[in-house]
Amino acid sequence: MITNRKIIHFDIDAFFASVEQLDHPEFKGKPLIVGGDSDRSVVSTCSYEARVYGVKSAMSIVVAKKLCPHGIYVYGNMKRYSDISHQIFEWIESQFEMVQRVSIDEAYIDVSDFPSPWEVAREIKKQILSMTGLTVSVGISYNKFLAKLASDWNKPDGIFEIKTSDIPNILLPLPIIKIHGLGKKTCEKLNRIGIFTIEDLYQYPSELLNNIIGESWAKEIVERIHGIDHRPVKEYAQRKSYGKETTLEEDTEDREQIYNILKIYLNKIHKRLEEKGLMAKTLTIKIKYGDFEQFTKSHSLEYHTNDIGILTDTLQSMYDSLSLTKNVRLVGLTFSNFEDIDYKQFNLLELTSSN
Ligand code: TTP
Ligand code: MG
């Protein structure tokens, strides 16, 4: 087992809710739920004061209101969260070479070359607090899986290190949902056959796990629960863009036909991004007319996403504002400006600015 690396994982505490509490001091210390106020809204996140009532990310607001009727319910302001995230990452990336952003509020840093990971962790917390007023939790270990587990262990505002000797005590009793990489559906399947903790999974024959999640993934999961994870902290995806384009069989001015092609491309490229574990920020439509005159139209979101709903809406509004003056010969769509994502899906659709 390689244990000589030093990996840090940091994650801002109750990110969107903490920003709202900063911007609205009257929300401080109160159960605050970000995600909206309508019955169709979904909880994006909530303050730790709301979590004691059982409110969680991705829960419907209707359910949240049942659990926490006196909570404060607000819409999010994605632009504001995105700006703060940029400010934080700008500083982080200016300090460390090996940074892998995982989402808007978390990243891995390889600090093997630093004398003390604890000192680095304390410095990160101090800087982020003084720059933004936000607290973060930092996990330290010798691989990514354990570093992420460690940052989660002591939330909010904590630092925690997992060492080799801690493995049995920390890992064995953990519910399997805490295994980064095992989805909710797989966990439910495993629960149904009596597997609830990592210890249960230790005793489960690996051939049976192969049947449930496939051989190569099962091998990786089994390694992880034994504290083995060789994944490097990788900076950014090599690939700068993914695109698809085609010359139509016949030139057309049928807007719907062209849009349908773009949508097929969107779905195909989205699938590719999912396979690669990437989120994109920029969409570009390419149009070539029958007379070979061509143009592109790009739109950059304020944040990276792999949410098919957000991407489809973006394509639709870009297309709606596109005027086509001649018969079209070629249609293309490209996604660019990527960020890695390990597994997280945000429910950002509900987040509209309250201002
Ligand atoms: P998380 O880091 O998972 O959650 P958090 O920062 O709110 O809370 P903590 O880390 O202390 O447990 O996600 C970061 C932000 O991403 C979160 O503030 C809101 C957004 N988000 C969603 O919009 N939907 C989701 O389902 C999740 C998990 C997060
Ligand atoms: Mg967080």
mmCIF file of C-alpha atoms and ligand atoms in Angstrom:
data_model
loop_
_atom_site.group_PDB
_atom_site.id
_atom_site.type_symbol
_atom_site.label_atom_id
_atom_site.label_comp_id
_atom_site.label_asym_id
_atom_site.label_seq_id
_atom_site.Cartn_x
_atom_site.Cartn_y
_atom_site.Cartn_z
ATOM 1 C CA MET A 1 0.000 0.000 0.000
ATOM 2 C CA ILE A 2 1.399 3.406 -0.956
ATOM 3 C CA THR A 3 1.161 5.537 2.148
ATOM 4 C CA ASN A 4 3.846 8.141 1.599
ATOM 5 C CA ARG A 5 1.655 10.680 -0.209
ATOM 6 C CA LYS A 6 -0.009 13.502 1.672
ATOM 7 C CA ILE A 7 -3.360 14.504 0.270
ATOM 8 C CA ILE A 8 -5.625 17.238 1.529
ATOM 9 C CA HIS A 9 -9.316 17.490 0.758
ATOM 10 C CA PHE A 10 -11.135 20.664 1.688
ATOM 11 C CA ASP A 11 -14.841 21.379 1.518
ATOM 12 C CA ILE A 12 -16.643 24.579 2.478
ATOM 13 C CA ASP A 13 -19.191 24.123 5.235
ATOM 14 C CA ALA A 14 -22.844 24.433 4.147
ATOM 15 C CA PHE A 15 -21.540 26.565 1.289
ATOM 16 C CA PHE A 16 -24.583 28.312 -0.210
ATOM 17 C CA ALA A 17 -26.295 28.619 3.181
ATOM 18 C CA SER A 18 -23.158 30.037 4.815
ATOM 19 C CA VAL A 19 -22.912 32.684 2.078
ATOM 20 C CA GLU A 20 -26.541 33.649 2.681
ATOM 21 C CA GLN A 21 -25.804 33.916 6.395
ATOM 22 C CA LEU A 22 -22.850 36.162 5.641
ATOM 23 C CA ASP A 23 -24.932 38.388 3.382
ATOM 24 C CA HIS A 24 -27.903 38.422 5.754
ATOM 25 C CA PRO A 25 -26.588 38.492 9.309
ATOM 26 C CA GLU A 26 -30.159 38.118 10.560
ATOM 27 C CA PHE A 27 -30.050 34.476 9.251
ATOM 28 C CA LYS A 28 -27.008 33.628 11.402
ATOM 29 C CA GLY A 29 -27.570 30.829 13.899
ATOM 30 C CA LYS A 30 -30.960 30.030 12.341
ATOM 31 C CA PRO A 31 -32.215 27.042 10.357
ATOM 32 C CA LEU A 32 -31.765 28.350 6.818
ATOM 33 C CA ILE A 33 -32.724 26.400 3.714
ATOM 34 C CA VAL A 34 -31.452 27.419 0.275
ATOM 35 C CA GLY A 35 -33.350 26.179 -2.755
ATOM 36 C CA GLY A 36 -36.539 28.123 -3.016
ATOM 37 C CA ASP A 37 -39.898 28.561 -1.484
ATOM 38 C CA SER A 38 -42.232 26.956 -3.976
ATOM 39 C CA ASP A 39 -43.631 23.459 -3.684
ATOM 40 C CA ARG A 40 -41.673 22.395 -6.744
ATOM 41 C CA SER A 41 -38.349 23.521 -5.297
ATOM 42 C CA VAL A 42 -35.627 21.210 -4.057
ATOM 43 C CA VAL A 43 -33.241 21.824 -1.165
ATOM 44 C CA SER A 44 -29.866 22.837 -2.494
ATOM 45 C CA THR A 45 -28.311 22.908 0.930
ATOM 46 C CA CYS A 46 -29.124 24.099 4.429
ATOM 47 C CA SER A 47 -27.364 25.499 7.453
ATOM 48 C CA TYR A 48 -26.180 23.130 10.163
ATOM 49 C CA GLU A 49 -28.954 24.559 12.335
ATOM 50 C CA ALA A 50 -31.470 23.096 9.828
ATOM 51 C CA ARG A 51 -29.650 19.777 9.547
ATOM 52 C CA VAL A 52 -30.570 18.802 13.119
ATOM 53 C CA TYR A 53 -34.174 18.579 11.880
ATOM 54 C CA GLY A 54 -33.147 16.091 9.202
ATOM 55 C CA VAL A 55 -33.241 18.543 6.291
ATOM 56 C CA LYS A 56 -30.813 17.513 3.513
ATOM 57 C CA SER A 57 -29.628 18.472 0.033
ATOM 58 C CA ALA A 58 -31.849 17.186 -2.798
ATOM 59 C CA MET A 59 -34.895 16.828 -0.518
ATOM 60 C CA SER A 60 -38.099 18.443 -1.737
ATOM 61 C CA ILE A 61 -38.955 21.737 -0.054
ATOM 62 C CA VAL A 62 -42.358 20.296 0.858
ATOM 63 C CA VAL A 63 -40.682 17.580 2.934
ATOM 64 C CA ALA A 64 -38.182 20.062 4.388
ATOM 65 C CA LYS A 65 -41.031 22.307 5.518
ATOM 66 C CA LYS A 66 -42.663 19.380 7.286
ATOM 67 C CA LEU A 67 -39.437 18.622 9.132
ATOM 68 C CA CYS A 68 -38.557 22.243 9.816
ATOM 69 C CA PRO A 69 -41.650 24.434 9.554
ATOM 70 C CA HIS A 70 -40.067 27.435 11.265
ATOM 71 C CA GLY A 71 -36.993 27.397 8.968
ATOM 72 C CA ILE A 72 -36.109 30.330 6.723
ATOM 73 C CA TYR A 73 -36.494 29.375 3.048
ATOM 74 C CA VAL A 74 -34.601 31.387 0.424
ATOM 75 C CA TYR A 75 -33.712 31.201 -3.259
ATOM 76 C CA GLY A 76 -30.047 30.918 -4.071
ATOM 77 C CA ASN A 77 -27.847 33.420 -5.867
ATOM 78 C CA MET A 78 -25.610 31.298 -8.077
ATOM 79 C CA LYS A 79 -23.609 34.232 -9.390
ATOM 80 C CA ARG A 80 -22.599 35.180 -5.865
ATOM 81 C CA TYR A 81 -21.555 31.587 -4.949
ATOM 82 C CA SER A 82 -19.655 31.259 -8.165
ATOM 83 C CA ASP A 83 -17.747 34.525 -7.564
ATOM 84 C CA ILE A 84 -16.740 33.422 -4.075
ATOM 85 C CA SER A 85 -15.695 30.020 -5.369
ATOM 86 C CA HIS A 86 -13.495 31.708 -7.985
ATOM 87 C CA GLN A 87 -11.910 33.937 -5.401
ATOM 88 C CA ILE A 88 -11.082 30.916 -3.237
ATOM 89 C CA PHE A 89 -9.721 28.809 -6.089
ATOM 90 C CA GLU A 90 -7.672 31.656 -7.441
ATOM 91 C CA TRP A 91 -5.875 31.804 -4.145
ATOM 92 C CA ILE A 92 -5.597 28.014 -3.769
ATOM 93 C CA GLU A 93 -4.202 27.629 -7.286
ATOM 94 C CA SER A 94 -1.729 30.410 -6.708
ATOM 95 C CA GLN A 95 -0.385 28.521 -3.678
ATOM 96 C CA PHE A 96 -0.394 24.893 -4.768
ATOM 97 C CA GLU A 97 0.542 23.188 -8.007
ATOM 98 C CA MET A 98 -1.395 19.984 -7.649
ATOM 99 C CA VAL A 99 -5.000 21.055 -7.179
ATOM 100 C CA GLN A 100 -7.979 19.081 -8.412
ATOM 101 C CA ARG A 101 -11.274 20.888 -8.119
ATOM 102 C CA VAL A 102 -14.091 18.480 -7.531
ATOM 103 C CA SER A 103 -16.996 20.869 -7.344
ATOM 104 C CA ILE A 104 -17.849 24.470 -6.610
ATOM 105 C CA ASP A 105 -16.700 24.144 -3.010
ATOM 106 C CA GLU A 106 -14.232 21.285 -2.715
ATOM 107 C CA ALA A 107 -10.860 20.183 -4.000
ATOM 108 C CA TYR A 108 -8.003 17.787 -3.460
ATOM 109 C CA ILE A 109 -4.469 19.081 -3.062
ATOM 110 C CA ASP A 110 -1.360 16.935 -3.170
ATOM 111 C CA VAL A 111 0.844 18.378 -0.431
ATOM 112 C CA SER A 112 3.412 15.562 -0.320
ATOM 113 C CA ASP A 113 6.206 18.096 -0.792
ATOM 114 C CA PHE A 114 5.175 20.248 2.158
ATOM 115 C CA PRO A 115 6.777 19.668 5.561
ATOM 116 C CA SER A 116 3.512 19.607 7.504
ATOM 117 C CA PRO A 117 0.046 18.929 6.052
ATOM 118 C CA TRP A 118 -1.479 20.157 9.301
ATOM 119 C CA GLU A 119 0.166 23.516 8.864
ATOM 120 C CA VAL A 120 -1.115 23.684 5.285
ATOM 121 C CA ALA A 121 -4.605 22.781 6.501
ATOM 122 C CA ARG A 122 -4.547 25.499 9.145
ATOM 123 C CA GLU A 123 -3.284 28.048 6.607
ATOM 124 C CA ILE A 124 -6.058 27.156 4.131
ATOM 125 C CA LYS A 125 -8.700 27.569 6.803
ATOM 126 C CA LYS A 126 -7.232 30.848 7.978
ATOM 127 C CA GLN A 127 -6.940 32.334 4.489
ATOM 128 C CA ILE A 128 -10.408 31.320 3.331
ATOM 129 C CA LEU A 129 -11.921 32.668 6.521
ATOM 130 C CA SER A 130 -10.150 36.006 6.220
ATOM 131 C CA MET A 131 -10.865 36.338 2.479
ATOM 132 C CA THR A 132 -14.513 35.367 2.576
ATOM 133 C CA GLY A 133 -15.721 34.879 6.137
ATOM 134 C CA LEU A 134 -16.466 31.200 5.397
ATOM 135 C CA THR A 135 -15.353 28.128 7.320
ATOM 136 C CA VAL A 136 -14.071 25.002 5.608
ATOM 137 C CA SER A 137 -13.360 21.488 6.787
ATOM 138 C CA VAL A 138 -10.075 19.876 5.852
ATOM 139 C CA GLY A 139 -9.212 16.204 5.667
ATOM 140 C CA ILE A 140 -5.681 14.840 5.531
ATOM 141 C CA SER A 141 -4.598 11.353 4.541
ATOM 142 C CA TYR A 142 -2.404 9.384 2.171
ATOM 143 C CA ASN A 143 -5.010 8.998 -0.554
ATOM 144 C CA LYS A 144 -8.025 10.800 -1.998
ATOM 145 C CA PHE A 145 -10.674 8.435 -0.697
ATOM 146 C CA LEU A 146 -9.486 8.733 2.891
ATOM 147 C CA ALA A 147 -8.802 12.486 2.664
ATOM 148 C CA LYS A 148 -12.394 13.075 1.583
ATOM 149 C CA LEU A 149 -13.684 10.860 4.343
ATOM 150 C CA ALA A 150 -11.517 12.796 6.792
ATOM 151 C CA SER A 151 -12.837 16.228 5.779
ATOM 152 C CA ASP A 152 -16.364 14.935 6.265
ATOM 153 C CA TRP A 153 -15.501 13.452 9.642
ATOM 154 C CA ASN A 154 -15.045 16.648 11.541
ATOM 155 C CA LYS A 155 -17.510 19.004 9.855
ATOM 156 C CA PRO A 156 -18.088 21.894 10.265
ATOM 157 C CA ASP A 157 -14.892 23.908 10.728
ATOM 158 C CA GLY A 158 -12.680 20.896 11.417
ATOM 159 C CA ILE A 159 -9.356 19.360 10.517
ATOM 160 C CA PHE A 160 -9.005 15.595 10.714
ATOM 161 C CA GLU A 161 -6.313 13.167 9.661
ATOM 162 C CA ILE A 162 -6.797 9.488 8.882
ATOM 163 C CA LYS A 163 -3.654 7.386 9.314
ATOM 164 C CA THR A 164 -3.092 3.721 8.426
ATOM 165 C CA SER A 165 -3.555 2.724 12.042
ATOM 166 C CA ASP A 166 -7.008 4.383 12.105
ATOM 167 C CA ILE A 167 -8.322 2.299 9.235
ATOM 168 C CA PRO A 168 -10.127 -0.473 11.146
ATOM 169 C CA ASN A 169 -11.736 1.799 13.725
ATOM 170 C CA ILE A 170 -12.848 4.395 11.240
ATOM 171 C CA LEU A 171 -13.734 2.337 8.190
ATOM 172 C CA LEU A 172 -15.381 -0.811 9.509
ATOM 173 C CA PRO A 173 -18.470 0.705 11.156
ATOM 174 C CA LEU A 174 -19.091 3.211 8.330
ATOM 175 C CA PRO A 175 -22.354 2.956 6.389
ATOM 176 C CA ILE A 176 -21.645 1.986 2.784
ATOM 177 C CA ILE A 177 -23.201 5.212 1.454
ATOM 178 C CA LYS A 178 -20.059 6.932 2.753
ATOM 179 C CA ILE A 179 -17.993 5.029 0.187
ATOM 180 C CA HIS A 180 -17.233 7.714 -2.328
ATOM 181 C CA GLY A 181 -18.174 6.159 -5.663
ATOM 182 C CA LEU A 182 -21.030 3.923 -4.516
ATOM 183 C CA GLY A 183 -24.282 5.476 -5.638
ATOM 184 C CA LYS A 184 -27.544 5.598 -3.708
ATOM 185 C CA LYS A 185 -29.202 2.934 -5.875
ATOM 186 C CA THR A 186 -26.328 0.476 -5.458
ATOM 187 C CA CYS A 187 -26.359 1.072 -1.718
ATOM 188 C CA GLU A 188 -30.079 0.359 -1.593
ATOM 189 C CA LYS A 189 -29.492 -2.884 -3.511
ATOM 190 C CA LEU A 190 -26.763 -3.882 -1.086
ATOM 191 C CA ASN A 191 -28.922 -2.919 1.903
ATOM 192 C CA ARG A 192 -31.624 -5.247 0.637
ATOM 193 C CA ILE A 193 -29.241 -8.177 0.898
ATOM 194 C CA GLY A 194 -28.155 -7.212 4.388
ATOM 195 C CA ILE A 195 -25.061 -5.122 3.692
ATOM 196 C CA PHE A 196 -25.127 -1.894 5.651
ATOM 197 C CA THR A 197 -21.584 -1.202 6.799
ATOM 198 C CA ILE A 198 -18.126 -1.507 5.337
ATOM 199 C CA GLU A 199 -17.571 -4.410 7.704
ATOM 200 C CA ASP A 200 -20.547 -6.224 6.113
ATOM 201 C CA LEU A 201 -19.025 -5.555 2.714
ATOM 202 C CA TYR A 202 -15.650 -6.986 3.833
ATOM 203 C CA GLN A 203 -17.333 -10.311 4.433
ATOM 204 C CA TYR A 204 -19.270 -10.358 1.199
ATOM 205 C CA PRO A 205 -17.759 -12.586 -1.516
ATOM 206 C CA SER A 206 -16.220 -10.414 -4.194
ATOM 207 C CA GLU A 207 -17.746 -12.488 -7.039
ATOM 208 C CA LEU A 208 -21.196 -11.488 -5.818
ATOM 209 C CA LEU A 209 -20.219 -7.840 -5.696
ATOM 210 C CA ASN A 210 -18.928 -8.222 -9.273
ATOM 211 C CA ASN A 211 -22.420 -9.240 -10.316
ATOM 212 C CA ILE A 212 -23.919 -6.155 -8.742
ATOM 213 C CA ILE A 213 -21.566 -3.409 -9.828
ATOM 214 C CA GLY A 214 -19.343 -4.964 -12.484
ATOM 215 C CA GLU A 215 -15.898 -6.466 -12.083
ATOM 216 C CA SER A 216 -13.589 -3.493 -12.474
ATOM 217 C CA TRP A 217 -15.647 -1.163 -10.314
ATOM 218 C CA ALA A 218 -16.027 -3.892 -7.650
ATOM 219 C CA LYS A 219 -12.260 -4.341 -7.562
ATOM 220 C CA GLU A 220 -11.786 -0.614 -7.028
ATOM 221 C CA ILE A 221 -14.409 -0.442 -4.289
ATOM 222 C CA VAL A 222 -12.893 -3.421 -2.473
ATOM 223 C CA GLU A 223 -9.507 -1.703 -2.607
ATOM 224 C CA ARG A 224 -10.956 1.549 -1.293
ATOM 225 C CA ILE A 225 -12.607 -0.072 1.692
ATOM 226 C CA HIS A 226 -9.232 -1.542 2.533
ATOM 227 C CA GLY A 227 -7.756 1.950 2.433
ATOM 228 C CA ILE A 228 -6.162 1.582 -1.014
ATOM 229 C CA ASP A 229 -6.682 4.309 -3.611
ATOM 230 C CA HIS A 230 -3.990 5.061 -6.153
ATOM 231 C CA ARG A 231 -5.853 7.826 -8.007
ATOM 232 C CA PRO A 232 -3.553 10.808 -8.490
ATOM 233 C CA VAL A 233 -4.613 14.372 -7.796
ATOM 234 C CA LYS A 234 -5.068 15.345 -11.415
ATOM 235 C CA GLU A 235 -5.114 18.946 -12.355
ATOM 236 C CA TYR A 236 -7.440 19.378 -15.286
ATOM 237 C CA ALA A 237 -8.833 17.283 -18.055
ATOM 238 C CA GLN A 238 -6.462 17.109 -20.999
ATOM 239 C CA ARG A 239 -9.214 17.536 -23.500
ATOM 240 C CA LYS A 240 -10.256 21.124 -24.133
ATOM 241 C CA SER A 241 -13.516 20.481 -25.958
ATOM 242 C CA TYR A 242 -15.943 17.835 -27.173
ATOM 243 C CA GLY A 243 -18.014 18.522 -30.250
ATOM 244 C CA LYS A 244 -20.156 17.014 -32.969
ATOM 245 C CA GLU A 245 -21.129 18.378 -36.322
ATOM 246 C CA THR A 246 -22.705 17.165 -39.507
ATOM 247 C CA THR A 247 -23.408 18.273 -43.047
ATOM 248 C CA LEU A 248 -27.115 17.812 -43.671
ATOM 249 C CA GLU A 249 -28.288 15.633 -46.507
ATOM 250 C CA GLU A 250 -30.127 18.635 -47.867
ATOM 251 C CA ASP A 251 -29.806 22.307 -46.981
ATOM 252 C CA THR A 252 -32.741 23.408 -44.866
ATOM 253 C CA GLU A 253 -34.285 26.401 -43.182
ATOM 254 C CA ASP A 254 -36.492 24.257 -40.941
ATOM 255 C CA ARG A 255 -35.630 25.586 -37.471
ATOM 256 C CA GLU A 256 -37.158 22.650 -35.663
ATOM 257 C CA GLN A 257 -35.190 20.114 -37.659
ATOM 258 C CA ILE A 258 -31.955 21.942 -36.883
ATOM 259 C CA TYR A 259 -32.817 22.228 -33.201
ATOM 260 C CA ASN A 260 -33.573 18.514 -33.014
ATOM 261 C CA ILE A 261 -30.146 17.710 -34.401
ATOM 262 C CA LEU A 262 -28.525 20.009 -31.847
ATOM 263 C CA LYS A 263 -30.441 18.288 -29.078
ATOM 264 C CA ILE A 264 -29.275 14.857 -30.217
ATOM 265 C CA TYR A 265 -25.711 16.176 -30.134
ATOM 266 C CA LEU A 266 -26.246 17.673 -26.715
ATOM 267 C CA ASN A 267 -27.350 14.309 -25.356
ATOM 268 C CA LYS A 268 -24.458 12.487 -27.002
ATOM 269 C CA ILE A 269 -21.843 14.929 -25.770
ATOM 270 C CA HIS A 270 -23.400 14.968 -22.332
ATOM 271 C CA LYS A 271 -23.071 11.176 -22.199
ATOM 272 C CA ARG A 272 -19.440 11.498 -23.131
ATOM 273 C CA LEU A 273 -18.872 14.060 -20.377
ATOM 274 C CA GLU A 274 -20.493 11.730 -17.880
ATOM 275 C CA GLU A 275 -18.214 8.886 -18.925
ATOM 276 C CA LYS A 276 -15.218 11.178 -18.545
ATOM 277 C CA GLY A 277 -16.422 12.639 -15.267
ATOM 278 C CA LEU A 278 -16.432 16.185 -16.601
ATOM 279 C CA MET A 279 -18.564 19.277 -16.199
ATOM 280 C CA ALA A 280 -18.678 21.931 -18.908
ATOM 281 C CA LYS A 281 -19.207 25.654 -18.785
ATOM 282 C CA THR A 282 -19.333 26.764 -22.419
ATOM 283 C CA LEU A 283 -21.601 25.688 -25.271
ATOM 284 C CA THR A 284 -20.944 26.695 -28.871
ATOM 285 C CA ILE A 285 -23.364 26.285 -31.762
ATOM 286 C CA LYS A 286 -21.871 26.241 -35.255
ATOM 287 C CA ILE A 287 -23.893 26.984 -38.375
ATOM 288 C CA LYS A 288 -22.720 26.866 -41.972
ATOM 289 C CA TYR A 289 -25.038 28.173 -44.673
ATOM 290 C CA GLY A 290 -25.502 26.660 -48.113
ATOM 291 C CA ASP A 291 -23.215 29.339 -49.539
ATOM 292 C CA PHE A 292 -20.477 28.252 -47.080
ATOM 293 C CA GLU A 293 -20.692 31.384 -44.958
ATOM 294 C CA GLN A 294 -20.449 30.220 -41.357
ATOM 295 C CA PHE A 295 -20.641 31.543 -37.814
ATOM 296 C CA THR A 296 -20.548 30.320 -34.231
ATOM 297 C CA LYS A 297 -22.454 31.412 -31.179
ATOM 298 C CA SER A 298 -21.088 30.653 -27.706
ATOM 299 C CA HIS A 299 -22.521 30.957 -24.271
ATOM 300 C CA SER A 300 -20.675 30.488 -20.992
ATOM 301 C CA LEU A 301 -22.576 29.594 -17.864
ATOM 302 C CA GLU A 302 -21.532 31.149 -14.588
ATOM 303 C CA TYR A 303 -20.571 27.733 -13.260
ATOM 304 C CA HIS A 304 -19.570 24.295 -14.519
ATOM 305 C CA THR A 305 -22.280 21.721 -14.763
ATOM 306 C CA ASN A 306 -23.117 18.296 -16.129
ATOM 307 C CA ASP A 307 -26.803 18.692 -15.386
ATOM 308 C CA ILE A 308 -28.673 17.713 -18.535
ATOM 309 C CA GLY A 309 -31.611 19.974 -17.637
ATOM 310 C CA ILE A 310 -29.431 23.057 -17.311
ATOM 311 C CA LEU A 311 -27.529 22.219 -20.501
ATOM 312 C CA THR A 312 -30.740 21.645 -22.454
ATOM 313 C CA ASP A 313 -32.241 24.920 -21.219
ATOM 314 C CA THR A 314 -29.057 26.734 -22.171
ATOM 315 C CA LEU A 315 -29.074 25.263 -25.660
ATOM 316 C CA GLN A 316 -32.717 26.141 -26.077
ATOM 317 C CA SER A 317 -32.287 29.791 -25.095
ATOM 318 C CA MET A 318 -29.153 30.119 -27.257
ATOM 319 C CA TYR A 319 -31.032 28.671 -30.184
ATOM 320 C CA ASP A 320 -34.084 30.850 -29.602
ATOM 321 C CA SER A 321 -31.957 33.952 -29.889
ATOM 322 C CA LEU A 322 -30.221 32.743 -33.047
ATOM 323 C CA SER A 323 -31.451 34.191 -36.306
ATOM 324 C CA LEU A 324 -30.981 32.011 -39.391
ATOM 325 C CA THR A 325 -31.073 34.061 -42.559
ATOM 326 C CA LYS A 326 -30.328 31.452 -45.210
ATOM 327 C CA ASN A 327 -30.611 27.720 -45.819
ATOM 328 C CA VAL A 328 -28.387 25.769 -43.450
ATOM 329 C CA ARG A 329 -25.876 23.233 -44.715
ATOM 330 C CA LEU A 330 -24.021 22.197 -41.544
ATOM 331 C CA VAL A 331 -24.894 22.123 -37.842
ATOM 332 C CA GLY A 332 -22.492 21.625 -34.962
ATOM 333 C CA LEU A 333 -22.354 21.765 -31.190
ATOM 334 C CA THR A 334 -19.289 21.906 -28.955
ATOM 335 C CA PHE A 335 -18.858 21.813 -25.190
ATOM 336 C CA SER A 336 -15.724 23.345 -23.735
ATOM 337 C CA ASN A 337 -14.222 24.845 -20.624
ATOM 338 C CA PHE A 338 -14.202 21.695 -18.520
ATOM 339 C CA GLU A 339 -13.792 20.819 -14.919
ATOM 340 C CA ASP A 340 -13.445 17.392 -13.387
ATOM 341 C CA ILE A 341 -16.195 16.071 -11.228
ATOM 342 C CA ASP A 342 -15.973 12.903 -9.256
ATOM 343 C CA TYR A 343 -19.613 12.082 -8.846
ATOM 344 C CA LYS A 344 -21.662 14.952 -7.614
ATOM 345 C CA GLN A 345 -24.812 16.159 -9.314
ATOM 346 C CA PHE A 346 -26.024 19.549 -8.277
ATOM 347 C CA ASN A 347 -29.654 20.489 -8.280
ATOM 348 C CA LEU A 348 -28.967 23.953 -9.523
ATOM 349 C CA LEU A 349 -32.118 24.241 -11.569
ATOM 350 C CA GLU A 350 -33.932 25.562 -8.560
ATOM 351 C CA LEU A 351 -31.379 28.239 -7.967
ATOM 352 C CA THR A 352 -32.465 31.522 -9.311
ATOM 353 C CA SER A 353 -31.295 34.813 -8.011
ATOM 354 C CA SER A 354 -33.469 36.231 -5.272
ATOM 355 C CA ASN A 355 -32.261 39.721 -6.049
HETATM 356 P P1 TTP B 1 -21.682 20.195 -0.484
HETATM 357 O O1 TTP B 1 -20.261 20.511 -0.163
HETATM 358 O O2 TTP B 1 -22.029 18.758 -0.723
HETATM 359 O O3 TTP B 1 -22.628 20.673 0.694
HETATM 360 P P2 TTP B 1 -22.487 21.940 1.619
HETATM 361 O O4 TTP B 1 -21.249 22.713 1.351
HETATM 362 O O5 TTP B 1 -23.742 22.730 1.549
HETATM 363 O O6 TTP B 1 -22.429 21.303 3.056
HETATM 364 P P3 TTP B 1 -21.215 20.524 3.759
HETATM 365 O O7 TTP B 1 -20.081 20.474 2.797
HETATM 366 O O8 TTP B 1 -20.906 21.308 4.987
HETATM 367 O O9 TTP B 1 -21.766 19.165 4.087
HETATM 368 O O10 TTP B 1 -22.140 21.015 -1.739
HETATM 369 C C1 TTP B 1 -21.694 22.339 -1.974
HETATM 370 C C2 TTP B 1 -22.812 23.189 -2.514
HETATM 371 O O11 TTP B 1 -23.334 22.596 -3.703
HETATM 372 C C3 TTP B 1 -23.983 23.308 -1.569
HETATM 373 O O12 TTP B 1 -23.823 24.375 -0.643
HETATM 374 C C4 TTP B 1 -25.140 23.516 -2.506
HETATM 375 C C5 TTP B 1 -24.744 22.788 -3.781
HETATM 376 N N1 TTP B 1 -25.455 21.489 -3.860
HETATM 377 C C6 TTP B 1 -26.677 21.462 -4.556
HETATM 378 O O13 TTP B 1 -27.108 22.469 -5.113
HETATM 379 N N2 TTP B 1 -27.351 20.271 -4.601
HETATM 380 C C7 TTP B 1 -26.910 19.131 -3.996
HETATM 381 O O14 TTP B 1 -27.579 18.085 -4.053
HETATM 382 C C8 TTP B 1 -25.659 19.191 -3.286
HETATM 383 C C9 TTP B 1 -25.131 17.961 -2.591
HETATM 384 C C10 TTP B 1 -24.978 20.378 -3.245
HETATM 385 MG MG MG B 2 -19.408 21.796 1.204
#
